[in-house]
Amino acid sequence: MSTKFNIAVFASGKGSNFKAIVDAIKRGSIRNAQIVAVISNNADAGALAIGREYGIPALHISRTQFASNETFNMAILETLTTRQTILIVLAGYMKKIDPIIIENFKDRIINIHPALLPSFGGKGMYGMRVHEAVIASKATVSGVTVHVVDEEYDHGRIVLQKTVAVDPHDTPETLAAKVLKLEHEIYPQAIQLIAEGQIALDAEQVTRFNSP
Ligand code: GRF
């Protein structure tokens, strides 16, 4: 039986958050944890290439490889249980997690969203659309939210947030860059707090770090 805090990362895109987590584990900022797999629905995901580079099992598991949702989800669950996964970390995973996986990993799946939920979230709110909406709303503050994943998009309990100022000259692109930089700090930090038991995912507890 493994004594490590085993993490499986799900990612569909570039994988910069995944890389930030890998780096944090390597330098000891997340202690006693290991990534047991990076799973992607996209064979070309940068995240899978990063996984291979770091010697982390990089698995392409896509719905198209299976006859039904059920067999697809069973394959994912089997991969997770074989690797004694404790926490699923979504890092730019573009597929909705099916209820059967949420049921099996209740309060053990987290996601990062590039804005301050519950604002600027929900179906269709991803990527640059989020930052465009923030700029259009004339909000003076945006930020990053780490939350528990439930059956609704961007809806589960918020566990950690950090703000960033939206400056008058910010464009969606400059805001996206600032927020992504913050994500790379906050996601490893959240995982460390969860692994150390300082944040309980099934408890009502929000940690806020406000920017100066
Ligand atoms: C991040 O902006 C994250 O907030 C969102 O998807 C993006 C993933 O970026 N959920 P990357 O693949 O980690 O670079």
Short mmCIF file of N, CA and C in Angstrom, two decimals, residues 58-192:
data_model
loop_
_atom_site.label_atom_id
_atom_site.label_comp_id
_atom_site.label_asym_id
_atom_site.label_seq_id
_atom_site.Cartn_x
_atom_site.Cartn_y
_atom_site.Cartn_z
N ALA A 58 1.48 8.82 -18.95
CA ALA A 58 0.67 9.78 -19.70
C ALA A 58 -0.32 8.98 -20.55
N LEU A 59 -1.59 9.08 -20.21
CA LEU A 59 -2.57 8.18 -20.81
C LEU A 59 -3.60 8.95 -21.63
N HIS A 60 -3.75 8.51 -22.88
CA HIS A 60 -4.80 9.08 -23.72
C HIS A 60 -6.03 8.19 -23.57
N ILE A 61 -7.03 8.71 -22.88
CA ILE A 61 -8.27 7.93 -22.71
C ILE A 61 -9.40 8.82 -23.22
N SER A 62 -9.98 8.41 -24.34
CA SER A 62 -11.00 9.24 -24.97
C SER A 62 -12.29 8.43 -25.13
N ARG A 63 -13.39 9.14 -25.04
CA ARG A 63 -14.71 8.51 -25.21
C ARG A 63 -14.80 7.76 -26.54
N THR A 64 -14.10 8.30 -27.58
CA THR A 64 -14.19 7.70 -28.92
C THR A 64 -13.58 6.30 -28.99
N GLN A 65 -12.78 5.95 -27.99
CA GLN A 65 -12.14 4.62 -27.98
C GLN A 65 -13.08 3.55 -27.42
N PHE A 66 -14.25 3.98 -26.94
CA PHE A 66 -15.14 3.04 -26.23
C PHE A 66 -16.51 3.00 -26.87
N ALA A 67 -17.19 1.89 -26.63
CA ALA A 67 -18.51 1.71 -27.23
C ALA A 67 -19.59 2.51 -26.50
N SER A 68 -19.37 2.78 -25.24
CA SER A 68 -20.40 3.48 -24.47
C SER A 68 -19.76 4.36 -23.41
N ASN A 69 -20.57 5.27 -22.86
CA ASN A 69 -20.11 6.10 -21.75
C ASN A 69 -19.68 5.23 -20.59
N GLU A 70 -20.45 4.17 -20.39
CA GLU A 70 -20.21 3.29 -19.25
C GLU A 70 -18.82 2.65 -19.32
N THR A 71 -18.48 2.10 -20.50
CA THR A 71 -17.17 1.44 -20.61
C THR A 71 -16.03 2.47 -20.54
N PHE A 72 -16.30 3.67 -21.06
CA PHE A 72 -15.31 4.76 -20.97
C PHE A 72 -15.04 5.10 -19.50
N ASN A 73 -16.12 5.30 -18.76
CA ASN A 73 -15.96 5.66 -17.34
C ASN A 73 -15.34 4.53 -16.53
N MET A 74 -15.69 3.30 -16.89
CA MET A 74 -15.11 2.15 -16.17
C MET A 74 -13.60 2.11 -16.39
N ALA A 75 -13.18 2.41 -17.61
CA ALA A 75 -11.73 2.40 -17.91
C ALA A 75 -11.03 3.47 -17.09
N ILE A 76 -11.64 4.64 -16.98
CA ILE A 76 -11.03 5.70 -16.18
C ILE A 76 -10.97 5.28 -14.71
N LEU A 77 -12.09 4.76 -14.21
CA LEU A 77 -12.13 4.36 -12.79
C LEU A 77 -11.10 3.27 -12.49
N GLU A 78 -10.96 2.35 -13.43
CA GLU A 78 -10.01 1.26 -13.20
C GLU A 78 -8.57 1.81 -13.15
N THR A 79 -8.29 2.73 -14.06
CA THR A 79 -6.97 3.36 -14.07
C THR A 79 -6.70 4.07 -12.74
N LEU A 80 -7.71 4.75 -12.24
CA LEU A 80 -7.55 5.52 -10.99
C LEU A 80 -7.39 4.59 -9.79
N THR A 81 -8.19 3.55 -9.74
CA THR A 81 -8.11 2.68 -8.56
C THR A 81 -6.84 1.83 -8.58
N THR A 82 -6.44 1.38 -9.77
CA THR A 82 -5.20 0.61 -9.88
C THR A 82 -4.03 1.42 -9.34
N ARG A 83 -4.09 2.71 -9.57
CA ARG A 83 -2.98 3.59 -9.14
C ARG A 83 -3.23 4.20 -7.77
N GLN A 84 -4.21 3.68 -7.08
CA GLN A 84 -4.52 4.14 -5.70
C GLN A 84 -4.63 5.66 -5.61
N THR A 85 -5.40 6.20 -6.54
CA THR A 85 -5.57 7.65 -6.60
C THR A 85 -6.38 8.16 -5.42
N ILE A 86 -5.88 9.21 -4.80
CA ILE A 86 -6.60 9.84 -3.69
C ILE A 86 -7.33 11.08 -4.20
N LEU A 87 -6.65 11.86 -5.03
CA LEU A 87 -7.22 13.13 -5.48
C LEU A 87 -7.13 13.24 -7.01
N ILE A 88 -8.23 13.67 -7.63
CA ILE A 88 -8.23 13.98 -9.07
C ILE A 88 -8.12 15.49 -9.21
N VAL A 89 -7.14 15.91 -9.99
CA VAL A 89 -6.93 17.34 -10.21
C VAL A 89 -7.24 17.66 -11.67
N LEU A 90 -8.27 18.46 -11.90
CA LEU A 90 -8.58 18.87 -13.27
C LEU A 90 -7.76 20.12 -13.59
N ALA A 91 -7.01 20.05 -14.67
CA ALA A 91 -6.16 21.19 -15.04
C ALA A 91 -6.39 21.47 -16.53
N GLY A 92 -7.47 22.18 -16.80
CA GLY A 92 -7.81 22.45 -18.20
C GLY A 92 -8.37 21.23 -18.89
N TYR A 93 -9.16 20.44 -18.17
CA TYR A 93 -9.81 19.26 -18.76
C TYR A 93 -11.14 19.71 -19.36
N MET A 94 -11.28 19.51 -20.67
CA MET A 94 -12.40 20.11 -21.38
C MET A 94 -13.62 19.19 -21.49
N LYS A 95 -13.59 18.08 -20.78
CA LYS A 95 -14.75 17.18 -20.84
C LYS A 95 -15.42 17.16 -19.47
N LYS A 96 -16.74 17.18 -19.48
CA LYS A 96 -17.46 17.15 -18.20
C LYS A 96 -17.26 15.79 -17.53
N ILE A 97 -17.04 15.81 -16.24
CA ILE A 97 -16.83 14.56 -15.51
C ILE A 97 -18.19 13.92 -15.26
N ASP A 98 -18.31 12.64 -15.62
CA ASP A 98 -19.60 11.97 -15.47
C ASP A 98 -19.91 11.66 -14.00
N PRO A 99 -21.22 11.63 -13.67
CA PRO A 99 -21.64 11.41 -12.28
C PRO A 99 -21.03 10.16 -11.63
N ILE A 100 -20.82 9.11 -12.41
CA ILE A 100 -20.30 7.87 -11.81
C ILE A 100 -18.89 8.10 -11.23
N ILE A 101 -18.12 8.95 -11.88
CA ILE A 101 -16.77 9.24 -11.38
C ILE A 101 -16.86 10.17 -10.16
N ILE A 102 -17.77 11.13 -10.23
CA ILE A 102 -17.96 12.03 -9.08
C ILE A 102 -18.42 11.24 -7.86
N GLU A 103 -19.31 10.30 -8.10
CA GLU A 103 -19.81 9.45 -7.01
C GLU A 103 -18.66 8.65 -6.36
N ASN A 104 -17.80 8.10 -7.20
CA ASN A 104 -16.68 7.29 -6.69
C ASN A 104 -15.58 8.13 -6.05
N PHE A 105 -15.51 9.39 -6.45
CA PHE A 105 -14.47 10.29 -5.89
C PHE A 105 -15.14 11.50 -5.27
N LYS A 106 -16.14 11.26 -4.46
CA LYS A 106 -16.89 12.36 -3.85
C LYS A 106 -15.97 13.23 -3.01
N ASP A 107 -16.02 14.54 -3.25
CA ASP A 107 -15.16 15.50 -2.55
C ASP A 107 -13.68 15.20 -2.72
N ARG A 108 -13.34 14.53 -3.81
CA ARG A 108 -11.93 14.24 -4.07
C ARG A 108 -11.54 14.62 -5.50
N ILE A 109 -12.31 15.56 -6.08
CA ILE A 109 -11.97 16.09 -7.41
C ILE A 109 -11.96 17.61 -7.29
N ILE A 110 -10.87 18.22 -7.75
CA ILE A 110 -10.82 19.69 -7.73
C ILE A 110 -10.57 20.23 -9.14
N ASN A 111 -10.96 21.49 -9.31
CA ASN A 111 -10.75 22.17 -10.59
C ASN A 111 -10.24 23.57 -10.30
N ILE A 112 -9.59 24.15 -11.29
CA ILE A 112 -9.19 25.56 -11.17
C ILE A 112 -9.90 26.35 -12.26
N HIS A 113 -10.41 27.52 -11.85
CA HIS A 113 -11.15 28.37 -12.80
C HIS A 113 -10.49 29.75 -12.82
N PRO A 114 -10.34 30.32 -14.03
CA PRO A 114 -9.57 31.57 -14.12
C PRO A 114 -10.39 32.84 -13.85
N ALA A 115 -11.21 32.82 -12.82
CA ALA A 115 -11.97 34.01 -12.39
C ALA A 115 -12.48 33.73 -10.98
N LEU A 116 -13.14 34.75 -10.42
CA LEU A 116 -13.65 34.59 -9.06
C LEU A 116 -15.07 34.04 -9.09
N LEU A 117 -15.19 32.72 -8.99
CA LEU A 117 -16.53 32.11 -8.93
C LEU A 117 -17.23 32.60 -7.67
N PRO A 118 -18.55 32.71 -7.63
CA PRO A 118 -19.48 32.20 -8.64
C PRO A 118 -19.67 33.12 -9.85
N SER A 119 -18.95 34.23 -9.93
CA SER A 119 -19.06 35.06 -11.13
C SER A 119 -18.23 34.47 -12.26
N PHE A 120 -18.66 34.72 -13.46
CA PHE A 120 -17.92 34.36 -14.67
C PHE A 120 -17.61 32.87 -14.77
N GLY A 121 -18.59 32.06 -14.39
CA GLY A 121 -18.42 30.62 -14.52
C GLY A 121 -19.62 30.00 -15.21
N GLY A 122 -19.63 28.69 -15.29
CA GLY A 122 -20.76 27.97 -15.88
C GLY A 122 -20.46 27.49 -17.29
N LYS A 123 -21.43 26.82 -17.86
CA LYS A 123 -21.25 26.21 -19.19
C LYS A 123 -20.81 27.26 -20.21
N GLY A 124 -19.81 26.94 -20.97
CA GLY A 124 -19.35 27.85 -22.03
C GLY A 124 -18.38 28.91 -21.54
N MET A 125 -18.19 29.01 -20.23
CA MET A 125 -17.26 30.01 -19.70
C MET A 125 -15.89 29.37 -19.48
N TYR A 126 -15.09 29.40 -20.51
CA TYR A 126 -13.74 28.86 -20.41
C TYR A 126 -12.82 29.67 -21.33
N GLY A 127 -11.54 29.50 -21.09
CA GLY A 127 -10.55 30.16 -21.95
C GLY A 127 -10.74 31.67 -21.98
N MET A 128 -10.50 32.24 -23.15
CA MET A 128 -10.51 33.69 -23.30
C MET A 128 -11.90 34.29 -23.05
N ARG A 129 -12.94 33.49 -23.21
CA ARG A 129 -14.31 34.01 -22.98
C ARG A 129 -14.47 34.56 -21.57
N VAL A 130 -13.81 33.89 -20.63
CA VAL A 130 -13.91 34.31 -19.23
C VAL A 130 -13.33 35.72 -19.09
N HIS A 131 -12.15 35.92 -19.63
CA HIS A 131 -11.47 37.21 -19.46
C HIS A 131 -12.17 38.31 -20.26
N GLU A 132 -12.72 37.95 -21.40
CA GLU A 132 -13.50 38.93 -22.18
C GLU A 132 -14.71 39.40 -21.38
N ALA A 133 -15.35 38.45 -20.71
CA ALA A 133 -16.54 38.81 -19.91
C ALA A 133 -16.16 39.68 -18.72
N VAL A 134 -15.04 39.38 -18.10
CA VAL A 134 -14.59 40.18 -16.95
C VAL A 134 -14.31 41.62 -17.41
N ILE A 135 -13.59 41.76 -18.51
CA ILE A 135 -13.26 43.11 -19.02
C ILE A 135 -14.55 43.85 -19.41
N ALA A 136 -15.45 43.14 -20.08
CA ALA A 136 -16.71 43.77 -20.53
C ALA A 136 -17.55 44.23 -19.34
N SER A 137 -17.43 43.54 -18.22
CA SER A 137 -18.25 43.89 -17.05
C SER A 137 -17.69 45.10 -16.30
N LYS A 138 -16.49 45.51 -16.67
CA LYS A 138 -15.79 46.62 -16.00
C LYS A 138 -15.42 46.30 -14.54
N ALA A 139 -15.34 45.00 -14.25
CA ALA A 139 -14.90 44.61 -12.90
C ALA A 139 -13.47 45.11 -12.68
N THR A 140 -13.16 45.50 -11.46
CA THR A 140 -11.81 45.99 -11.17
C THR A 140 -10.95 44.90 -10.53
N VAL A 141 -11.60 43.77 -10.25
CA VAL A 141 -10.88 42.65 -9.63
C VAL A 141 -11.28 41.35 -10.33
N SER A 142 -10.29 40.52 -10.62
CA SER A 142 -10.57 39.16 -11.06
C SER A 142 -9.73 38.22 -10.19
N GLY A 143 -9.47 37.04 -10.66
CA GLY A 143 -8.67 36.15 -9.83
C GLY A 143 -8.79 34.71 -10.24
N VAL A 144 -8.50 33.86 -9.28
CA VAL A 144 -8.43 32.42 -9.51
C VAL A 144 -9.25 31.73 -8.43
N THR A 145 -9.97 30.69 -8.82
CA THR A 145 -10.76 29.91 -7.85
C THR A 145 -10.41 28.43 -7.97
N VAL A 146 -10.14 27.81 -6.84
CA VAL A 146 -10.02 26.35 -6.80
C VAL A 146 -11.29 25.85 -6.12
N HIS A 147 -11.96 24.90 -6.75
CA HIS A 147 -13.22 24.43 -6.19
C HIS A 147 -13.37 22.92 -6.35
N VAL A 148 -14.22 22.37 -5.51
CA VAL A 148 -14.56 20.95 -5.61
C VAL A 148 -15.46 20.77 -6.83
N VAL A 149 -15.31 19.64 -7.51
CA VAL A 149 -16.11 19.39 -8.71
C VAL A 149 -17.36 18.60 -8.33
N ASP A 150 -18.51 19.14 -8.76
CA ASP A 150 -19.75 18.37 -8.64
C ASP A 150 -20.39 18.26 -10.03
N GLU A 151 -21.67 17.90 -10.07
CA GLU A 151 -22.29 17.61 -11.37
C GLU A 151 -22.50 18.84 -12.24
N GLU A 152 -22.41 20.04 -11.66
CA GLU A 152 -22.63 21.26 -12.46
C GLU A 152 -21.31 21.96 -12.76
N TYR A 153 -21.24 22.57 -13.92
CA TYR A 153 -20.02 23.31 -14.29
C TYR A 153 -19.69 24.40 -13.26
N ASP A 154 -18.47 24.41 -12.80
CA ASP A 154 -17.94 25.51 -11.96
C ASP A 154 -18.80 25.79 -10.73
N HIS A 155 -19.38 24.77 -10.15
CA HIS A 155 -20.42 24.95 -9.15
C HIS A 155 -20.04 24.46 -7.75
N GLY A 156 -19.14 23.50 -7.65
CA GLY A 156 -18.86 22.87 -6.35
C GLY A 156 -18.25 23.83 -5.35
N ARG A 157 -18.14 23.38 -4.13
CA ARG A 157 -17.66 24.21 -3.02
C ARG A 157 -16.31 24.88 -3.33
N ILE A 158 -16.25 26.16 -3.06
CA ILE A 158 -15.01 26.91 -3.30
C ILE A 158 -14.06 26.63 -2.13
N VAL A 159 -12.83 26.24 -2.47
CA VAL A 159 -11.89 25.96 -1.38
C VAL A 159 -10.79 27.01 -1.27
N LEU A 160 -10.52 27.70 -2.34
CA LEU A 160 -9.44 28.69 -2.25
C LEU A 160 -9.58 29.71 -3.38
N GLN A 161 -9.37 30.97 -3.04
CA GLN A 161 -9.41 32.02 -4.08
C GLN A 161 -8.28 33.00 -3.87
N LYS A 162 -7.82 33.57 -4.95
CA LYS A 162 -6.88 34.69 -4.85
C LYS A 162 -7.24 35.71 -5.91
N THR A 163 -7.16 36.96 -5.52
CA THR A 163 -7.57 38.03 -6.43
C THR A 163 -6.38 38.63 -7.18
N VAL A 164 -6.72 39.26 -8.29
CA VAL A 164 -5.74 40.04 -9.03
C VAL A 164 -6.48 41.29 -9.53
N ALA A 165 -5.77 42.43 -9.54
CA ALA A 165 -6.42 43.67 -9.98
C ALA A 165 -6.60 43.66 -11.50
N VAL A 166 -7.74 44.18 -11.95
CA VAL A 166 -7.93 44.42 -13.38
C VAL A 166 -7.63 45.89 -13.59
N ASP A 167 -6.57 46.17 -14.33
CA ASP A 167 -6.17 47.56 -14.55
C ASP A 167 -6.96 48.14 -15.74
N PRO A 168 -7.12 49.46 -15.75
CA PRO A 168 -7.91 50.07 -16.82
C PRO A 168 -7.39 49.74 -18.22
N HIS A 169 -6.07 49.54 -18.34
CA HIS A 169 -5.52 49.25 -19.67
C HIS A 169 -5.50 47.75 -20.00
N ASP A 170 -5.97 46.91 -19.08
CA ASP A 170 -5.94 45.47 -19.34
C ASP A 170 -6.83 45.08 -20.52
N THR A 171 -6.34 44.15 -21.32
CA THR A 171 -7.14 43.53 -22.38
C THR A 171 -7.41 42.09 -21.91
N PRO A 172 -8.30 41.38 -22.58
CA PRO A 172 -8.49 39.98 -22.19
C PRO A 172 -7.17 39.20 -22.20
N GLU A 173 -6.29 39.54 -23.14
CA GLU A 173 -5.01 38.82 -23.24
C GLU A 173 -4.08 39.13 -22.07
N THR A 174 -3.97 40.40 -21.69
CA THR A 174 -3.07 40.73 -20.58
C THR A 174 -3.63 40.19 -19.26
N LEU A 175 -4.95 40.26 -19.14
CA LEU A 175 -5.58 39.72 -17.92
C LEU A 175 -5.37 38.20 -17.85
N ALA A 176 -5.53 37.52 -18.99
CA ALA A 176 -5.34 36.07 -19.03
C ALA A 176 -3.93 35.70 -18.58
N ALA A 177 -2.95 36.48 -19.01
CA ALA A 177 -1.56 36.17 -18.64
C ALA A 177 -1.35 36.35 -17.14
N LYS A 178 -1.93 37.42 -16.58
CA LYS A 178 -1.78 37.65 -15.13
C LYS A 178 -2.45 36.52 -14.33
N VAL A 179 -3.65 36.16 -14.79
CA VAL A 179 -4.41 35.13 -14.06
C VAL A 179 -3.70 33.78 -14.15
N LEU A 180 -3.17 33.45 -15.33
CA LEU A 180 -2.50 32.15 -15.49
C LEU A 180 -1.27 32.06 -14.58
N LYS A 181 -0.56 33.16 -14.47
CA LYS A 181 0.61 33.19 -13.58
C LYS A 181 0.18 32.90 -12.14
N LEU A 182 -0.93 33.49 -11.77
CA LEU A 182 -1.47 33.28 -10.42
C LEU A 182 -1.92 31.82 -10.24
N GLU A 183 -2.52 31.25 -11.29
CA GLU A 183 -2.94 29.84 -11.21
C GLU A 183 -1.76 28.94 -10.88
N HIS A 184 -0.61 29.26 -11.49
CA HIS A 184 0.57 28.41 -11.29
C HIS A 184 1.08 28.47 -9.85
N GLU A 185 0.74 29.55 -9.14
CA GLU A 185 1.11 29.64 -7.71
C GLU A 185 0.04 28.95 -6.85
N ILE A 186 -1.20 29.26 -7.19
CA ILE A 186 -2.31 28.87 -6.32
C ILE A 186 -2.65 27.38 -6.37
N TYR A 187 -2.56 26.78 -7.56
CA TYR A 187 -2.99 25.37 -7.66
C TYR A 187 -2.06 24.46 -6.85
N PRO A 188 -0.73 24.60 -7.02
CA PRO A 188 0.15 23.78 -6.18
C PRO A 188 -0.07 24.04 -4.68
N GLN A 189 -0.30 25.31 -4.35
CA GLN A 189 -0.52 25.68 -2.95
C GLN A 189 -1.79 25.00 -2.41
N ALA A 190 -2.84 25.01 -3.20
CA ALA A 190 -4.10 24.37 -2.78
C ALA A 190 -3.88 22.86 -2.59
N ILE A 191 -3.16 22.26 -3.50
CA ILE A 191 -2.93 20.81 -3.42
C ILE A 191 -2.10 20.47 -2.18
N GLN A 192 -1.12 21.32 -1.91
CA GLN A 192 -0.31 21.10 -0.71
C GLN A 192 -1.18 21.16 0.54
#
